[in-house]
């Protein structure tokens, strides 16, 4: 792709929707499903920035198969505003798409493609704006942050965040451009993901009393999780969130080997999405109390080897912007919104905030269209984001 010409003083400095659309077409064309490498996309972004005289630093994943990217436009040093987006997207397998998910397709003012909304649309707007950022005489820097593996537990951005304030400049605020329809989000829930493994005892199905049925134990545990979840939902509420309580959810289950064998093994994955103020330990603790107090004593009457083990498979911290957050104040000023909102999905914002970098979530597209077949971002949303970025640059110039 040919790089667009740099804006010069006197030009209208805002970047065009056609440049952003062209960039989005290229970004969507890279299949950056989280399980795959994102290096082709990162190389493209690096080359695009280099073409506009902007140097970038790669932060490679431990196995070298993926990388984050960090680029600064404007004066060197600490401070400035970070614009952060993840390059990975969720899989398309099993989804019915009207058009090829990796070919950006315009229909009725909507740009369809995997990741168009979540969140390559934001990255395309940021890249399209980079030449205009460069042409401004920025008094404080704008940093472009592109991460990997957001969709699998926000793991990829963590090594980059660890370097902020060390060999990478620490922004004074970060805007995470997840799809919020350009609303200003200052809080989200937390996720804790778990896997519970049950070990029972095999037996011939004609004599089930000689075995310990691991699937039946899993069913009892899942029933208990539902009871625990209902108890929490009835007790702790925060009306800013939809739904206004923590949720407990079972996502996968696997067990048994044949219809005539009492199953020895079963395992299931589950997760808790907690309100920021909730204690994340409560659900696993209550489940363990049920397992040890009620279920295991029954199972161990048959075999001492019966076991129930629960392992945490990853957590994403909740996000709550600090009172008086300059990131939130900036996003409110740029959008003209008079209030903030809270959401139930998680993002990288909690990790930035936890590291002492004030964060806010604001980006183009509707989260309801993310992860779904026929994912799209409206052209009007990209235009709103370009105007937002243009305003940001004007404020920093
Ligand atoms: Zn996302």
XYZ file of C-alpha atoms and ligand atoms in Angstrom:
398
model
C 0.000 0.000 0.000
C 1.191 3.503 -0.805
C 1.515 5.759 2.202
C -0.737 8.802 2.123
C 0.996 12.167 1.715
C 1.967 14.037 4.860
C -0.220 16.939 5.806
C 1.548 20.257 5.594
C 0.817 23.394 7.601
C -2.162 25.090 6.025
C -3.779 21.790 5.037
C -6.699 20.599 7.046
C -4.771 18.339 9.375
C -7.459 15.755 9.936
C -6.891 12.461 8.207
C -9.338 11.187 5.687
C -11.835 8.431 6.104
C -10.589 6.888 2.857
C -7.077 6.503 4.301
C -8.493 4.949 7.454
C -10.657 2.580 5.389
C -7.690 1.544 3.233
C -5.648 0.878 6.356
C -8.496 -1.079 7.926
C -8.759 -3.199 4.755
C -5.092 -4.121 5.087
C -5.316 -4.764 8.847
C -8.408 -6.986 8.474
C -6.578 -8.907 5.732
C -4.075 -10.213 8.280
C -5.597 -13.226 10.047
C -4.469 -12.329 13.551
C -6.704 -14.756 15.420
C -5.062 -14.951 18.857
C -3.763 -18.500 18.230
C -1.741 -17.217 15.238
C 1.271 -14.930 14.852
C 0.626 -11.183 14.517
C 4.117 -10.448 13.138
C 2.956 -9.756 9.565
C 0.571 -7.101 10.880
C 3.260 -5.657 13.166
C 5.712 -5.448 10.226
C 3.081 -3.636 8.171
C 2.430 -1.117 10.961
C 6.165 -0.651 11.517
C 6.754 -0.024 7.796
C 3.790 2.347 7.578
C 5.093 4.405 10.512
C 8.658 4.287 9.172
C 7.332 5.633 5.862
C 6.225 8.699 7.842
C 9.505 8.991 9.738
C 8.156 7.436 12.943
C 10.358 4.844 14.664
C 8.784 2.001 16.635
C 10.015 -0.466 19.246
C 8.942 -4.104 19.201
C 8.305 -5.928 22.473
C 8.447 -9.590 21.403
C 6.510 -12.413 23.066
C 8.630 -14.950 25.010
C 8.517 -17.427 22.080
C 9.114 -14.695 19.477
C 5.950 -15.600 17.531
C 4.170 -12.340 18.349
C 5.039 -8.801 19.330
C 3.691 -5.580 20.780
C 4.664 -2.319 19.162
C 5.350 1.053 20.796
C 5.921 4.212 18.758
C 6.267 7.832 19.811
C 5.373 10.911 17.773
C 6.536 14.277 19.084
C 9.011 15.179 21.807
C 10.971 12.438 23.557
C 10.660 11.818 27.269
C 8.009 10.775 29.763
C 4.394 11.900 29.649
C 2.157 12.324 26.656
C -0.925 10.401 25.634
C -0.970 6.701 24.752
C -3.383 5.347 22.139
C -3.682 1.623 22.721
C -5.220 -1.141 20.627
C -4.890 -4.917 20.418
C -4.001 -6.518 17.098
C -5.494 -9.957 17.759
C -9.047 -11.018 17.070
C -11.333 -13.906 17.974
C -11.790 -16.975 15.717
C -14.353 -17.201 12.898
C -14.698 -21.008 12.966
C -18.292 -22.170 13.226
C -19.686 -18.704 12.411
C -21.827 -17.990 9.323
C -20.503 -14.918 7.530
C -22.195 -13.209 4.580
C -18.800 -12.215 3.131
C -15.209 -13.375 3.683
C -14.301 -12.311 7.264
C -10.753 -11.335 6.227
C -11.828 -9.166 3.263
C -13.155 -5.800 4.392
C -16.536 -5.352 2.718
C -18.603 -2.148 2.629
C -22.400 -2.552 2.747
C -24.813 0.240 3.725
C -22.218 2.412 5.437
C -20.858 -0.513 7.457
C -17.436 -2.089 7.080
C -17.659 -5.834 7.636
C -14.699 -8.005 8.613
C -13.253 -9.890 11.557
C -11.676 -7.349 13.917
C -13.167 -4.360 12.052
C -14.926 -3.347 15.272
C -12.747 -5.086 17.880
C -10.428 -3.335 17.376
C -8.630 -2.818 14.107
C -10.975 0.095 13.309
C -9.375 2.096 16.112
C -5.846 1.113 15.054
C -6.659 2.134 11.449
C -7.867 5.558 12.657
C -4.727 6.040 14.774
C -2.429 5.078 11.874
C -4.386 7.262 9.443
C -3.903 10.156 11.887
C -0.183 9.531 12.425
C 0.995 11.751 9.510
C -1.198 14.597 10.827
C 0.192 14.035 14.348
C 3.673 14.239 12.853
C 2.853 17.450 10.963
C 1.667 19.168 14.134
C 4.190 20.774 16.360
C 3.283 18.541 19.318
C 4.310 19.965 22.698
C 3.875 16.571 24.313
C 4.124 13.178 22.632
C 1.476 10.811 21.323
C 2.384 7.156 21.789
C 0.935 4.389 19.633
C 0.619 1.037 21.409
C -0.352 -2.137 19.542
C -0.612 -5.334 21.602
C -1.250 -9.074 21.062
C -3.184 -11.773 22.939
C -5.783 -9.407 24.421
C -8.556 -11.842 23.547
C -6.935 -14.644 25.538
C -6.578 -12.917 28.916
C -4.906 -9.575 28.128
C -1.526 -11.281 28.440
C 0.373 -9.698 25.530
C 0.377 -6.106 26.726
C 1.777 -6.987 30.164
C 5.497 -7.129 29.173
C 5.085 -3.760 27.402
C 3.424 -2.161 30.423
C 6.287 -3.474 32.571
C 8.708 -1.371 30.482
C 6.788 1.931 30.757
C 8.811 4.450 32.700
C 11.949 2.308 32.139
C 13.199 2.014 28.562
C 9.821 3.117 27.153
C 8.256 6.467 28.090
C 5.390 6.362 30.550
C 2.320 8.174 29.173
C 0.440 10.478 31.538
C -2.790 8.938 30.240
C -3.769 6.058 27.951
C -6.864 5.845 25.764
C -7.788 2.211 25.110
C -9.796 2.309 21.875
C -12.064 -0.694 22.440
C -15.485 -0.360 20.791
C -17.612 1.847 23.044
C -19.491 3.735 20.272
C -17.150 6.588 21.325
C -18.714 6.697 24.803
C -16.334 7.274 27.712
C -15.913 4.179 29.901
C -14.282 4.565 33.303
C -14.967 1.131 34.862
C -15.263 -2.538 33.941
C -15.597 -5.885 35.656
C -12.870 -8.385 36.522
C -12.457 -11.901 35.067
C -11.097 -14.970 36.828
C -10.967 -18.145 34.736
C -10.794 -21.601 36.303
C -10.579 -25.278 35.382
C -11.923 -27.917 37.776
C -10.711 -31.528 37.347
C -12.570 -34.410 39.007
C -11.003 -37.807 39.528
C -13.363 -40.653 40.387
C -13.132 -44.398 39.846
C -13.985 -46.491 36.809
C -16.405 -49.400 37.094
C -18.616 -51.560 34.893
C -21.835 -49.709 34.322
C -23.840 -52.674 35.630
C -22.289 -52.045 39.068
C -22.085 -48.252 39.359
C -21.828 -48.456 43.163
C -18.265 -49.801 42.734
C -17.227 -46.648 40.908
C -17.192 -42.922 41.548
C -18.883 -41.104 38.692
C -16.785 -38.041 37.864
C -19.475 -36.584 35.573
C -22.077 -36.823 38.342
C -19.639 -35.016 40.678
C -19.092 -32.336 38.019
C -22.858 -31.906 37.731
C -23.103 -31.408 41.493
C -20.287 -28.844 41.424
C -21.876 -26.974 38.503
C -25.178 -26.935 40.377
C -23.378 -25.513 43.388
C -21.718 -22.836 41.212
C -25.184 -21.816 40.020
C -26.376 -21.544 43.646
C -23.299 -19.500 44.631
C -23.787 -17.230 41.613
C -27.460 -16.675 42.393
C -26.605 -15.827 46.013
C -24.034 -13.221 44.999
C -26.328 -11.744 42.356
C -29.100 -11.274 44.909
C -26.754 -9.738 47.486
C -24.271 -7.412 45.746
C -25.501 -5.019 43.074
C -24.020 -2.092 41.219
C -26.546 -0.532 38.859
C -23.848 1.034 36.675
C -23.168 -2.434 35.215
C -25.319 -4.563 32.940
C -26.070 -7.044 34.452
C -25.698 -5.172 37.762
C -23.991 -8.038 39.606
C -21.097 -10.487 39.340
C -21.757 -13.516 37.116
C -20.597 -17.151 37.246
C -20.533 -19.115 34.008
C -19.493 -22.648 32.900
C -17.957 -22.658 29.410
C -16.672 -26.177 28.572
C -17.043 -29.720 29.930
C -15.426 -33.001 28.977
C -15.698 -36.431 30.575
C -16.249 -40.155 30.128
C -14.974 -42.592 27.516
C -17.815 -45.062 26.778
C -21.506 -45.511 27.479
C -20.908 -48.604 29.617
C -18.103 -47.395 31.882
C -18.610 -45.296 35.007
C -16.492 -42.239 34.110
C -13.323 -41.739 36.106
C -12.468 -38.274 34.774
C -14.337 -35.099 34.066
C -13.196 -31.523 33.806
C -14.929 -28.246 33.148
C -13.903 -24.629 32.679
C -15.739 -21.787 34.306
C -15.280 -18.110 34.974
C -16.377 -15.387 37.308
C -16.934 -11.844 36.062
C -16.888 -9.796 39.237
C -17.948 -6.291 40.069
C -14.793 -4.250 40.785
C -15.637 -4.057 44.508
C -16.253 -7.824 44.881
C -13.739 -10.197 46.456
C -12.471 -12.461 43.642
C -11.718 -15.279 46.102
C -15.293 -15.753 47.258
C -16.627 -18.082 44.543
C -13.653 -20.504 44.393
C -13.550 -20.576 48.197
C -17.258 -21.420 48.480
C -16.975 -24.070 45.770
C -13.990 -25.647 47.547
C -15.944 -25.670 50.826
C -18.785 -27.558 49.131
C -16.337 -29.963 47.452
C -14.425 -30.743 50.642
C -17.326 -30.601 53.060
C -19.975 -32.516 51.133
C -18.884 -34.081 47.848
C -15.428 -35.531 48.515
C -16.392 -37.374 51.762
C -19.050 -39.288 49.753
C -16.641 -40.005 46.884
C -13.883 -41.153 49.269
C -16.142 -43.744 50.841
C -15.580 -45.634 47.559
C -11.996 -44.680 46.774
C -9.316 -42.691 48.571
C -8.089 -41.545 45.134
C -11.158 -39.397 44.536
C -10.094 -35.796 44.000
C -11.447 -32.395 42.992
C -8.835 -29.852 41.915
C -9.506 -26.322 40.775
C -6.792 -24.254 39.083
C -6.872 -20.583 38.163
C -6.197 -20.236 34.430
C -5.809 -16.476 34.353
C -7.263 -13.234 35.588
C -7.878 -9.818 34.113
C -8.133 -7.086 36.739
C -11.179 -4.887 36.985
C -10.809 -1.302 35.813
C -11.870 1.640 37.914
C -10.452 4.998 36.921
C -9.021 6.908 39.870
C -11.149 9.845 41.067
C -10.249 12.933 39.022
C -8.460 10.773 36.423
C -6.842 12.931 33.738
C -7.467 10.185 31.172
C -11.215 10.348 31.842
C -11.231 14.155 31.879
C -9.421 14.179 28.523
C -11.833 11.691 26.884
C -14.849 13.620 28.176
C -13.420 16.848 26.784
C -12.638 15.261 23.408
C -16.027 13.575 22.966
C -18.091 16.337 24.541
C -19.826 13.694 26.663
C -21.120 14.849 30.029
C -20.924 11.490 31.766
C -19.040 8.211 31.867
C -20.342 4.641 31.684
C -19.303 1.235 33.015
C -19.165 -2.023 31.021
C -19.121 -5.738 31.817
C -16.427 -6.787 29.324
C -12.764 -6.534 30.248
C -9.946 -4.689 28.496
C -6.303 -3.789 28.982
C -7.348 -0.589 30.805
C -7.243 -2.222 34.263
C -3.630 -3.290 33.657
C -2.558 0.253 32.712
C -4.402 1.712 35.696
C -2.863 -0.925 38.000
C 0.598 0.102 36.725
C -0.105 3.722 37.659
C -0.924 4.915 34.133
C -4.379 6.565 34.161
C -6.567 4.894 31.530
C -9.932 5.383 29.864
C -11.796 3.307 27.275
C -13.187 5.086 24.234
C -13.265 3.835 20.662
C -15.304 3.367 17.497
C -17.825 0.563 16.957
C -20.444 -1.150 19.037
C -19.292 -3.985 21.322
C -22.495 -5.862 20.408
C -21.025 -6.349 16.902
C -17.668 -7.641 18.178
C -16.910 -11.401 18.275
C -20.093 -12.061 16.258
C -20.456 -13.284 12.656
C -20.712 -10.319 10.260
C -18.752 -8.130 12.700
C -18.741 -4.558 11.438
C -17.836 -1.004 12.269
C -19.934 1.853 10.873
C -18.066 4.346 8.677
C -19.656 7.106 10.788
C -17.956 5.634 13.876
C -14.548 5.790 12.191
C -15.264 9.401 11.208
C -16.117 10.220 14.826
C -12.879 8.583 15.959
C -10.811 10.516 13.380
C -12.351 13.780 14.631
C -11.577 12.743 18.218
C -7.927 12.066 17.307
C -7.666 15.312 15.362
C -8.935 17.185 18.415
C -6.476 15.367 20.622
C -3.561 16.416 18.411
C -4.825 20.017 18.369
C -4.840 20.039 22.183
C -1.295 18.693 22.385
C 0.092 21.021 19.717
Zn -11.181 -5.961 22.034
